[in-house]
Coordinates of C-alpha atoms in Angstrom, one line a residue:
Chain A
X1 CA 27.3 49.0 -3.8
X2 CA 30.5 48.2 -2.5
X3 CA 31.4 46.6 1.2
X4 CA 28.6 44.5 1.5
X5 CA 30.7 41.5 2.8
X6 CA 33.4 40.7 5.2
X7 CA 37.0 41.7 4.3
X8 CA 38.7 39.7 2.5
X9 CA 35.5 38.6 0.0
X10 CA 35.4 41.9 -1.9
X11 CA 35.4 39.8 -5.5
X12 CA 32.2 38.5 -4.5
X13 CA 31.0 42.1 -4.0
X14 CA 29.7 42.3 -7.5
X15 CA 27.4 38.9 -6.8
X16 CA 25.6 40.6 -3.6
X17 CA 22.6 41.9 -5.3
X18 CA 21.8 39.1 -7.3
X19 CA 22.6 36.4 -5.0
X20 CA 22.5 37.1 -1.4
X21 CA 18.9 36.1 -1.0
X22 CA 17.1 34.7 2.4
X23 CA 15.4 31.6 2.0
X24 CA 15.6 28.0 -0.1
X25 CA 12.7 28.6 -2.1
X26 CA 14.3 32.3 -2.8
X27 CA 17.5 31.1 -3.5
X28 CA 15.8 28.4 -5.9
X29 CA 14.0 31.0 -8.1
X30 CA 17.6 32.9 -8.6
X31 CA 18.9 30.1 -9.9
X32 CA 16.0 29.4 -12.5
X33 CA 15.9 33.2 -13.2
X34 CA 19.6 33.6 -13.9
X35 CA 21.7 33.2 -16.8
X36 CA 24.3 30.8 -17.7
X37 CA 26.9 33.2 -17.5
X38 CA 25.6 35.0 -14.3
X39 CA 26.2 31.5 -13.0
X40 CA 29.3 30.5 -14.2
X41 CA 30.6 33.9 -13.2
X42 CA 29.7 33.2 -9.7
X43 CA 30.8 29.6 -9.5
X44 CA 34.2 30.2 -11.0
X45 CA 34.8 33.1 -8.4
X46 CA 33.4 32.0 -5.4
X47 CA 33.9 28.0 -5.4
X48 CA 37.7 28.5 -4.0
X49 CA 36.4 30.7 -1.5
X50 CA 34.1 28.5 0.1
X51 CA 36.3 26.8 2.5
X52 CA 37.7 30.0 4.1
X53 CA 34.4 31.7 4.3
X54 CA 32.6 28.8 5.9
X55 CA 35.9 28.5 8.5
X56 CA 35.3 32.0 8.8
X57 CA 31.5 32.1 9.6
X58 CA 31.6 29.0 11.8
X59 CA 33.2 30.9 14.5
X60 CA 30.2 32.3 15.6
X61 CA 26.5 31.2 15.9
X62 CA 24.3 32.0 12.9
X63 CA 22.3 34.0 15.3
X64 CA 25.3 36.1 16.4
X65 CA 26.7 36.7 12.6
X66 CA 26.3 40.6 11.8
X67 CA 25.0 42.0 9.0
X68 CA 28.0 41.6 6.6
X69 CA 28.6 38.1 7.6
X70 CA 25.3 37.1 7.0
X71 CA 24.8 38.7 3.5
X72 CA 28.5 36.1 2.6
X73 CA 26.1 33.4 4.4
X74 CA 23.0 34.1 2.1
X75 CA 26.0 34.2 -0.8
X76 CA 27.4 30.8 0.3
X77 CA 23.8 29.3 0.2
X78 CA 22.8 30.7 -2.9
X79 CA 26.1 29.1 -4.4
X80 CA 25.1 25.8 -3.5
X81 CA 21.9 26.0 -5.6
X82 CA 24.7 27.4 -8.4
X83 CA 27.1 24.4 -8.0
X84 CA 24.3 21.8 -8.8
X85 CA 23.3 24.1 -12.2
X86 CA 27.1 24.5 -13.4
X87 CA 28.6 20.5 -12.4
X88 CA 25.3 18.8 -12.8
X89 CA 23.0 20.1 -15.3
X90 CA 25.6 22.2 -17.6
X91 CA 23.3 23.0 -20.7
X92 CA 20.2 21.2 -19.3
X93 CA 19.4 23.7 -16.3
X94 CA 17.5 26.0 -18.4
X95 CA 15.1 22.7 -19.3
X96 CA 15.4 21.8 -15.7
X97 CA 14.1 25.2 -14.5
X98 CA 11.0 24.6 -16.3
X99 CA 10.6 21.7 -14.2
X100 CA 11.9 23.0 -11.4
X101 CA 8.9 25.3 -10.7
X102 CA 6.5 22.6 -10.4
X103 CA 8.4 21.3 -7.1
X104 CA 7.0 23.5 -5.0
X105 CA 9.3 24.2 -1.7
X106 CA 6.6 24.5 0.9
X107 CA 9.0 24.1 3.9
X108 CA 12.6 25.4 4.8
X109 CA 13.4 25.4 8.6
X110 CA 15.6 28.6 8.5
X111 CA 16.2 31.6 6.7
Chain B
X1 CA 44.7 -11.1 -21.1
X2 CA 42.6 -10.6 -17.8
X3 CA 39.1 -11.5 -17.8
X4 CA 36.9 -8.9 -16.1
X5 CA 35.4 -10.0 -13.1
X6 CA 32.1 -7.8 -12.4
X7 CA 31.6 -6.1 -9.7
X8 CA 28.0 -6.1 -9.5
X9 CA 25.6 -9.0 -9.7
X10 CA 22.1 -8.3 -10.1
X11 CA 19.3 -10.3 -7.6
X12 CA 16.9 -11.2 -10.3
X13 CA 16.2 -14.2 -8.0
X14 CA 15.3 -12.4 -5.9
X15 CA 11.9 -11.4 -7.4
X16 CA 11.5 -14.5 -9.5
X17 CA 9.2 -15.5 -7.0
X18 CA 6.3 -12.9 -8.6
X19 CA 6.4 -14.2 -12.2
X20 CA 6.4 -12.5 -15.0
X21 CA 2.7 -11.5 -16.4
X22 CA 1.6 -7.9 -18.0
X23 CA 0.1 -6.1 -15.9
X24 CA -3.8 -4.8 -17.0
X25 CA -3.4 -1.3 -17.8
X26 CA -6.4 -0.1 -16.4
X27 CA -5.2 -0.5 -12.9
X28 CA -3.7 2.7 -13.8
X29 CA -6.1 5.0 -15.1
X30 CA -9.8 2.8 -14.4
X31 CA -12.0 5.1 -12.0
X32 CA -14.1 2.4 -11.0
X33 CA -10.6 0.3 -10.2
X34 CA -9.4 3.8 -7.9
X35 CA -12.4 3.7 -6.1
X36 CA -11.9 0.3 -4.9
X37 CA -8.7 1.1 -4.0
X38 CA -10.0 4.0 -2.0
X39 CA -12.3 1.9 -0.2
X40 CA -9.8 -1.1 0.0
X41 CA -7.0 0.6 1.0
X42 CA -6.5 4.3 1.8
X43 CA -9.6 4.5 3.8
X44 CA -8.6 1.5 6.5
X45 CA -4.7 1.5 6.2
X46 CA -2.0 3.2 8.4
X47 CA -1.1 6.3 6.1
X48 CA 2.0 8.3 7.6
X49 CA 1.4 11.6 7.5
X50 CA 3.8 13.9 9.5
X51 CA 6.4 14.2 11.8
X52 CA 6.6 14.2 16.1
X53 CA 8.6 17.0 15.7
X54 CA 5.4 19.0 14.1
X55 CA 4.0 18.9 17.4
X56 CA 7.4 19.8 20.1
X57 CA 5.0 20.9 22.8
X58 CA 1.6 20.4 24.6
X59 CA -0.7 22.6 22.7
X60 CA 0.6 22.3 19.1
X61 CA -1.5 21.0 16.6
X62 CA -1.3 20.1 12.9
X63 CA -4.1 20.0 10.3
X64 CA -4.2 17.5 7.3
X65 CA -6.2 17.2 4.8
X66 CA -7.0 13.7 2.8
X67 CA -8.5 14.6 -0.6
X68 CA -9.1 10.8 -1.1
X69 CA -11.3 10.8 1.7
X70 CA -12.8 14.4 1.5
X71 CA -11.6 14.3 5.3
X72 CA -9.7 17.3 7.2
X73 CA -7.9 16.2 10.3
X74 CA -6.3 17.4 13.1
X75 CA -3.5 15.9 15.2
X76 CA -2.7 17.6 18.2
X77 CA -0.8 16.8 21.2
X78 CA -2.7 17.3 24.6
X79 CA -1.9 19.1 27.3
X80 CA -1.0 15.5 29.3
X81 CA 1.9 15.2 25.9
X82 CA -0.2 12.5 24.2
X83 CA -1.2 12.8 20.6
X84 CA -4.7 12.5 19.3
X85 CA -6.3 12.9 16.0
X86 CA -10.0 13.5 15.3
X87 CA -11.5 15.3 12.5
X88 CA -11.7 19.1 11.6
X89 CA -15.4 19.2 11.9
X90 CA -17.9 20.9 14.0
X91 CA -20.3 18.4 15.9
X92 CA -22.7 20.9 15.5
X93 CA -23.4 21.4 11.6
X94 CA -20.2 20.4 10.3
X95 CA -18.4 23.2 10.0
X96 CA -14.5 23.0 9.8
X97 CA -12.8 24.2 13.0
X98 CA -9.7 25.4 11.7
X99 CA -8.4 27.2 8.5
X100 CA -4.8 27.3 9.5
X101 CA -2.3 24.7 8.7
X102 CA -0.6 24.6 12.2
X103 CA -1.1 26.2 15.9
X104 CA -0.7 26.3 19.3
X105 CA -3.8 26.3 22.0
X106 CA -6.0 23.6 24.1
X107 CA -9.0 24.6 22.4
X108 CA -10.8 24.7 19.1
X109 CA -13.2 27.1 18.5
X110 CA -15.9 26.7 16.0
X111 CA -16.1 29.9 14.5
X112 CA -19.7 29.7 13.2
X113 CA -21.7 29.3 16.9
X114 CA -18.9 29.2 18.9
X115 CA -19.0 25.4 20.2
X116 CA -15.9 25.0 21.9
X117 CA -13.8 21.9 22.0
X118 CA -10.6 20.3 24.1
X119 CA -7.9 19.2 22.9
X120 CA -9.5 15.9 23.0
X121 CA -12.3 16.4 20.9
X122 CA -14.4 17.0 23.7
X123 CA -17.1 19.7 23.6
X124 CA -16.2 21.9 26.6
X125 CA -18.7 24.6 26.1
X126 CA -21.4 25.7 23.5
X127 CA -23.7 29.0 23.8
X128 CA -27.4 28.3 24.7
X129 CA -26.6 24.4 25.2
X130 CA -29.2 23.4 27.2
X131 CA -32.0 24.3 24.1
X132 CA -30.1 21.2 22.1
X133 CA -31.9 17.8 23.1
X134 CA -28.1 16.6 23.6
X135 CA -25.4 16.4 26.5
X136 CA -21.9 17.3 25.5
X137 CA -20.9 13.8 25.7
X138 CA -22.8 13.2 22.4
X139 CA -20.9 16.1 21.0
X140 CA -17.3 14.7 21.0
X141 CA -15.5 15.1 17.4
X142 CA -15.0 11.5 16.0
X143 CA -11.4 10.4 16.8
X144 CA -8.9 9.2 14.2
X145 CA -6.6 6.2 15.4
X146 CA -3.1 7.7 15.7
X147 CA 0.3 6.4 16.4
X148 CA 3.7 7.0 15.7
X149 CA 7.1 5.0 14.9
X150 CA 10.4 6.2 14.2
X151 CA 9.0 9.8 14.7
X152 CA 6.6 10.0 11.9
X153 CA 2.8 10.4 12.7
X154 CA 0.5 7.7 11.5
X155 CA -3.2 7.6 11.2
X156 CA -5.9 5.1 10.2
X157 CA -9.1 6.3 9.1
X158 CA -11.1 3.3 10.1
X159 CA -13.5 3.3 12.7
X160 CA -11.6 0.0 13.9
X161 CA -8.7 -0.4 12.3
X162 CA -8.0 -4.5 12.3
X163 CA -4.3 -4.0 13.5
X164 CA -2.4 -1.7 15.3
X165 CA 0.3 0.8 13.4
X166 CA 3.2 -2.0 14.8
X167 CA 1.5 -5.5 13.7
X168 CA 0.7 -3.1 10.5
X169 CA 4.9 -2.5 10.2
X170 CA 6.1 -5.8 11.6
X171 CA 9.6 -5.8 11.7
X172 CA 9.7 -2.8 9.8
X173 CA 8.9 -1.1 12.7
X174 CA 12.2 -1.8 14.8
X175 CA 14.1 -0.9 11.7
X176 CA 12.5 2.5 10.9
X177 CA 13.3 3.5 14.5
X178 CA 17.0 3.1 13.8
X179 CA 16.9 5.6 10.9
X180 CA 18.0 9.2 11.5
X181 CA 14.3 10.4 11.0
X182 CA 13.5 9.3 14.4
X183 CA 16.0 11.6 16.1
X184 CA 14.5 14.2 13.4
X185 CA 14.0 18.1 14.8
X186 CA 13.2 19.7 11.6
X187 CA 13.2 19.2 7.6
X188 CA 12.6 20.6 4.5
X189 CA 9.6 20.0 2.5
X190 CA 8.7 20.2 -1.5
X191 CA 5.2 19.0 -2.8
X192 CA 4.0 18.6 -6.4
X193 CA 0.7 17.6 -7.8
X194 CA 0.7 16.0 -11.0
X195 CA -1.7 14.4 -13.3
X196 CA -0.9 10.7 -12.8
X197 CA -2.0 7.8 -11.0
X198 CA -1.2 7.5 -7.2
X199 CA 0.8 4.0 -8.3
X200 CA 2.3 5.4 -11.7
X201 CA 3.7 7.9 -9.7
X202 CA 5.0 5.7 -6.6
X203 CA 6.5 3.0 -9.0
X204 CA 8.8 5.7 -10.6
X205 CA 10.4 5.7 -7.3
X206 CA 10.8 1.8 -6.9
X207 CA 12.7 1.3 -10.0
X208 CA 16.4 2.4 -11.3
X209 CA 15.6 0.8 -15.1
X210 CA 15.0 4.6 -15.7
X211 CA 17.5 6.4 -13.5
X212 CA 20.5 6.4 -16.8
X213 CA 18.2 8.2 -19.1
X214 CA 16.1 10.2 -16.7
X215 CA 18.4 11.3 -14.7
X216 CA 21.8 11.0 -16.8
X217 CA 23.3 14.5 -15.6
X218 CA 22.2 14.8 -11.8
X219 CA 22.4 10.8 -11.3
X220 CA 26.2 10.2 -13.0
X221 CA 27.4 9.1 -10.1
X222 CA 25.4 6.2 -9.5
X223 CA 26.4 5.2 -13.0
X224 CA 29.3 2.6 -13.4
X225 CA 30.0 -0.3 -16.2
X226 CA 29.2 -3.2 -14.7
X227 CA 25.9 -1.3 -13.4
X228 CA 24.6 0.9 -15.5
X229 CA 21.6 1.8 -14.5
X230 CA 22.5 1.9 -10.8
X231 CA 20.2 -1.8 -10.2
X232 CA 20.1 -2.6 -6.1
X233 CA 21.8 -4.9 -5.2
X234 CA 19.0 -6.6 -2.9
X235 CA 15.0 -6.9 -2.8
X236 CA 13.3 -8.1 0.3
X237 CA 9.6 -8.4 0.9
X238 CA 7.8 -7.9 4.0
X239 CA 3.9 -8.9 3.8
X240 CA 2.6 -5.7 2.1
X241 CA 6.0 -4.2 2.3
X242 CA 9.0 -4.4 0.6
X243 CA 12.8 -3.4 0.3
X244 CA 15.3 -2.5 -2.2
X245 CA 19.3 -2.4 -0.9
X246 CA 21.1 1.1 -2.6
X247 CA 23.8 -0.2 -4.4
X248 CA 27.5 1.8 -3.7
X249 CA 29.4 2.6 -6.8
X250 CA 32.8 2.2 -6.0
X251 CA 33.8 4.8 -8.6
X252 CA 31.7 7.6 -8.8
X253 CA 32.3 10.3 -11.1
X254 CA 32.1 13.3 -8.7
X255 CA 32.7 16.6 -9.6
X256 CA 34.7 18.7 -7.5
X257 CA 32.1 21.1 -5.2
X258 CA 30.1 18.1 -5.4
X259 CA 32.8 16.3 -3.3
X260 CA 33.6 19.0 -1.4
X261 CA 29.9 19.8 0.0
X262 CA 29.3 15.7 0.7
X263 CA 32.4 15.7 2.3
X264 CA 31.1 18.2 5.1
X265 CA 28.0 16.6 5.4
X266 CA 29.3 13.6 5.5
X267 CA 31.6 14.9 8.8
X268 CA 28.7 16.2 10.3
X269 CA 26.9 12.8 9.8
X270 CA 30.0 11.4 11.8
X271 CA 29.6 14.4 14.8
X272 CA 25.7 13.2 14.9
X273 CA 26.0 9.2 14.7
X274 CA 23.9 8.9 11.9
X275 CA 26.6 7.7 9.7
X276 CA 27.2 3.8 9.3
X277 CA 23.8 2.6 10.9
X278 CA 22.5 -0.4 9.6
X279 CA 20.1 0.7 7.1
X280 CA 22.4 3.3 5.9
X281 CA 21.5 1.7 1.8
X282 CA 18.1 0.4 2.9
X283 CA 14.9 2.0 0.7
X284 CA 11.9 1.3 2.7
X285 CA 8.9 1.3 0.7
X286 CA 6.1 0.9 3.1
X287 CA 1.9 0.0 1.6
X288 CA 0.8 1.6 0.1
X289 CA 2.6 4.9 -0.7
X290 CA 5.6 5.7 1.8
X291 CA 8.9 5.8 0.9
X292 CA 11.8 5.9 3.5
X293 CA 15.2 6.3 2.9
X294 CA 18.4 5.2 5.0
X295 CA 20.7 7.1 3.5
X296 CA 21.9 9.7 6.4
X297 CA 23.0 12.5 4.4
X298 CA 19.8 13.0 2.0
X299 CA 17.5 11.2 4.4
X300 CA 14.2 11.7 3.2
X301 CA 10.5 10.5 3.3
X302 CA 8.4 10.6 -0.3
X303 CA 4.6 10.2 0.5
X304 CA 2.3 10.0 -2.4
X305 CA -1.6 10.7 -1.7
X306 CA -4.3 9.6 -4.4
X307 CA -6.4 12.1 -5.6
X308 CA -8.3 10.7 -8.5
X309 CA -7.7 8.0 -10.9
X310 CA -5.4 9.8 -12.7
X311 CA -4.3 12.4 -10.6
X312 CA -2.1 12.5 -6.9
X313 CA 0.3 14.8 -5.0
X314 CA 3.6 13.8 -4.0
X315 CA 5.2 15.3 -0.5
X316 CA 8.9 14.8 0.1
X317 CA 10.5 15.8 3.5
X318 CA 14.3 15.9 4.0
X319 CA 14.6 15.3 7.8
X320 CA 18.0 17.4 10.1
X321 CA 18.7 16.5 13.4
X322 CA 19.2 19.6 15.6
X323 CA 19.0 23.3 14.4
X324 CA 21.4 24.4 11.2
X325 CA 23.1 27.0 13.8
X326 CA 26.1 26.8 12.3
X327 CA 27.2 28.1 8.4
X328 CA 28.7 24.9 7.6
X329 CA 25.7 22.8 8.9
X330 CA 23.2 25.1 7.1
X331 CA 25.6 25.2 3.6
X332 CA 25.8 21.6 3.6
X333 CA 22.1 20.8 4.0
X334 CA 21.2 23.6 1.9
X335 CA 23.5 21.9 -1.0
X336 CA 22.3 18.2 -0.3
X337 CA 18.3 19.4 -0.3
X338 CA 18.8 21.2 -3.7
X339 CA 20.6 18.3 -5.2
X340 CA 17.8 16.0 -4.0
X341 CA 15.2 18.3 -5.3
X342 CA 17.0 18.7 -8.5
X343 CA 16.5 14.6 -9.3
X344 CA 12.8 14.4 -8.0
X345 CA 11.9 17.7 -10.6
X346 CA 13.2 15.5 -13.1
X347 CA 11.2 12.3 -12.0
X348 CA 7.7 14.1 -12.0
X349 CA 8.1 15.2 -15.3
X350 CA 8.9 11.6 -17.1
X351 CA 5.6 10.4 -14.6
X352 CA 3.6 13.1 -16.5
X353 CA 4.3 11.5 -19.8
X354 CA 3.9 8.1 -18.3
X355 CA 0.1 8.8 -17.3
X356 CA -0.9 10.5 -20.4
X357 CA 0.4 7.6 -23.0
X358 CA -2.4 5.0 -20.9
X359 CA -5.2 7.6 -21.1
X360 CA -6.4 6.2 -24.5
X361 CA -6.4 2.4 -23.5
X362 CA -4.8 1.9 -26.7
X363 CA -2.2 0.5 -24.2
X364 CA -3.7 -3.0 -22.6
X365 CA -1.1 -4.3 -20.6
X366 CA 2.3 -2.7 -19.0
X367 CA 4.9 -4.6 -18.0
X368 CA 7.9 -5.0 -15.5
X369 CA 10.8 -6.5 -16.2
X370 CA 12.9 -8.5 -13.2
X371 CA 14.4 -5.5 -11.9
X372 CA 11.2 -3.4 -11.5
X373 CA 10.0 -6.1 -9.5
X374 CA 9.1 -3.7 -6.5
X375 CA 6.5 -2.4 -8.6
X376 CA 4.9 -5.9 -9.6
X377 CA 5.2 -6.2 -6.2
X378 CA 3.0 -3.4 -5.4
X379 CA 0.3 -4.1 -8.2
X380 CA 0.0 -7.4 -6.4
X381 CA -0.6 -6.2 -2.9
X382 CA -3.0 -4.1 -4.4
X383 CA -5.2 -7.0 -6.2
X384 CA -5.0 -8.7 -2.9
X385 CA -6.2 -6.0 -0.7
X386 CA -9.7 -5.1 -3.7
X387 CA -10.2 -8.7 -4.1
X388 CA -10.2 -9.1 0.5
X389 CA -12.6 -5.9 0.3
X390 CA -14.8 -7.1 -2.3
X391 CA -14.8 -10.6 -0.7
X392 CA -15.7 -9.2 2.8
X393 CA -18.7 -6.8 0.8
X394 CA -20.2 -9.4 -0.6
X395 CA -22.8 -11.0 1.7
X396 CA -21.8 -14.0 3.7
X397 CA -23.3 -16.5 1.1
X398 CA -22.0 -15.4 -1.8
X399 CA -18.0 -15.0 -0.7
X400 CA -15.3 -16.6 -2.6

């Protein structure tokens, strides 16, 4: 499916499905249910288009963003769970993700 | 050719003061031992366990329950905006007065014969009272002492507790307040259980010896060579309490989204105040099983509740001030709570394998080197607190 996003973000398009999830602990089990190259895919695309985005998104309160904006939000927040997996644990995440589960998230203040 | 001056000293004086004797293994796995701790401790100690901003109205109301002490309580703030604690028990037969976790209403209805309580604890109304030899003043729910500091929610579950939550704190009290948790509005929260003991599994988070091989990947930054396992650079001890300063590694290896995402929240931080305080690289550990941390951008609380002698459930809260409402705001706590959670995952599983190597008693003693002084620290507050509780049960003639 194709214009999911904003303008300007349509090389993210193909990450929409997998990673524009609501929710921490949802964003959480992408990242332990993904593969390494799923997420270096998605970190080497999106992580010079973080800046903009955010610039873009912060010109309106979350509560006004429509529906394309809020699917690059979801994106953006997913990507964050991605950075730590690619810079930090490299070839340990998979180990991690075992782990991982165990830390149960049993609060997250917004969607 | 220059000599290398370090740039990091470590305080071992600091904890000289506690000696340097093994420590008896079966603190750490001994059900008989737990069970004076239960008594001696956990059941007449201030035990923080939530947050003002759980309650943001007159009405709302929060249940917790205390496996140690097979208690369910609720904390609920009154219609007049104070907050009260009593237990989640019928005055009737017992029976709990609430399922649900949280809520909003004046009233608690026992769902069994319909008693009806306040939001005091009071009985306010009970079908076919008047065949009960009782007035409803008998029938009020036993209260829980309550009190808060710095925000977080506080209760006691002795009928008399011998000091109040701020003599309890001392001077911790004034310095908690200054800690971004206090202006707190909302946080995330991860919980684990795990099959260790309540202290095995709080010392973990008192001591760096571990943090280069435990946490080698998520923890690089900390790591530099003149510190190599990230040692504080300060201890202080307050009565039961105690201190450990965060040291700041002047050259971090810091990958580049890394930077980029501690960079925003660090501007936010700036917009809210909460950067530069003076606890900014304090790490409150406050008896028996809080942690606080000063640190403004991953500010968070770590509770640890004993379950058994060999079992306990850890609760973490990463505390925001003021509503994500914007993307940046809500991508930069987003990144800092997963990075946070990313280290603690890796903490609960080394405590795992900690617990199970005592569980043989083939292990007599464990022992603490200079720098994991906090947690001979803790042992020690412990002894003290069994050995006042078995003084004061022993009858007057036979006390030490």
């Amino acid at each position: 499916m194709s214009n999911q996003l904003p303008d300007g973000y349509a090389v993210l398009e193909p990450f929409v499905d997998y990673w524009a999830v609501s929710g921490t602990a949802n964003r959480d089990q992408r990242r332990s249910d993904s593969t390494p190259a799923q997420r270096n895919a998605f970190y080497a695309i999106a992580k010079d288009l973080v800046p903009q985005a955010l610039a873009q998104l912060d010109a309106k309160p979350i509560a006004e963003l429509d529906d394309k904006e809020r699917r690059l939000l979801d994106l953006l927040l997913s990507f964050t769970h991605v950075t730590h997996a690619v810079e930090m644990l490299t070839d340990g995440e998979a180990r991690h993700a075992k782990f991982r589960k165990e830390m149960r998230i049993t609060r997250q203040p917004a969607e | 050719m220059n000599e290398h001056t370090p740039i990091y000293t470590a305080p071992e004086e600091q904890v000289a003061w506690m000696g340097t004797d093994p420590i008896p293994a079966k603190a750490y796995y001994d059900p008989e031992w737990f069970e004076l701790e239960r008594r001696a401790i956990f059941m007449r100690t201030w035990l923080e366990v939530g947050h003002v901003c759980e309650l943001p109205e007159p009405g709302t109301w929060i249940r917790r329950e205390l496996e140690f002490a097979q208690a369910s309580i609720l904390i609920v703030r009154g219609k007049d905006g104070q907050i009260r604690a009593f237990y989640n028990a019928c005055t009737h037969r017992g029976t709990q007065l609430v399922e649900e976790e949280s809520g909003k209403g004046t009233n608690f209805l026992c769902p069994y014969h319909f008693w009806n309580f306040g939001d005091d604890g009071r009985l306010v109304a009970a079908p076919d009272f008047n065949r009960f030899a009782l007035t409803k003043e008998d029938c009020k729910i036993p209260k829980v002492s309550v009190d808060t500091c710095a925000g977080l929610i506080f209760v006691n579950l002795d009928p008399a507790p011998k000091q109040t939550l701020r003599e309890f704190l001392g001077d911790f009290a004034d310095r908690l307040e200054t800690l971004p948790v206090a202006r707190a509005t909302t946080f995330h929260e991860y919980c684990y259980d795990i099959d260790a003991n309540w202290k095995i599994t709080y010392d973990n988070f008192q001591e760096n010896y571990h943090l280069r091989h435990v946490h080698g990947r998520t923890g690089i930054a900390t790591v530099h060579a003149d510190n190599l396992y990230g040692y504080p650079t300060g201890y202080t001890f307050h009565g039961k309490h105690r201190t450990q300063t965060i040291w700041s590694n002047p050259e971090p290896q810091i990958k580049p989204m890394q930077g980029y995402n501690f960079g925003l929240a660090a501007k936010i931080g700036m917009e809210q105040g909460i950067i530069g305080g003076p606890e900014d690289r304090t790490y409150f550990a406050v008896f028996p099983s809080l942690f606080i941390i000063g640190t403004p951008i991953q500010h968070f609380s770590h509770k640890v509740y004993p379950i058994s002698a060999t079992r306990s459930r850890g609760v973490f809260r990463v505390y925001w001030i003021g509503e994500g409402d914007t993307a940046t705001k809500r991508y930069a706590r987003e990144y800092a709570l997963a990075g946070i959670r990313d280290i603690h995952t890796e903490d609960v599983n080394i405590i795992n394998r900690a617990q199970k190597g005592l569980l043989s008693g083939a292990i007599k003693n464990v022992h603490f080197m200079s720098m994991e002084g906090l947690c001979r620290h803790l042992y020690q507050q412990v002894v003290a607190e069994v050995e006042a509780y078995r003084n004061e049960s022993q009858p007057a003639g036979e006390r030490a």
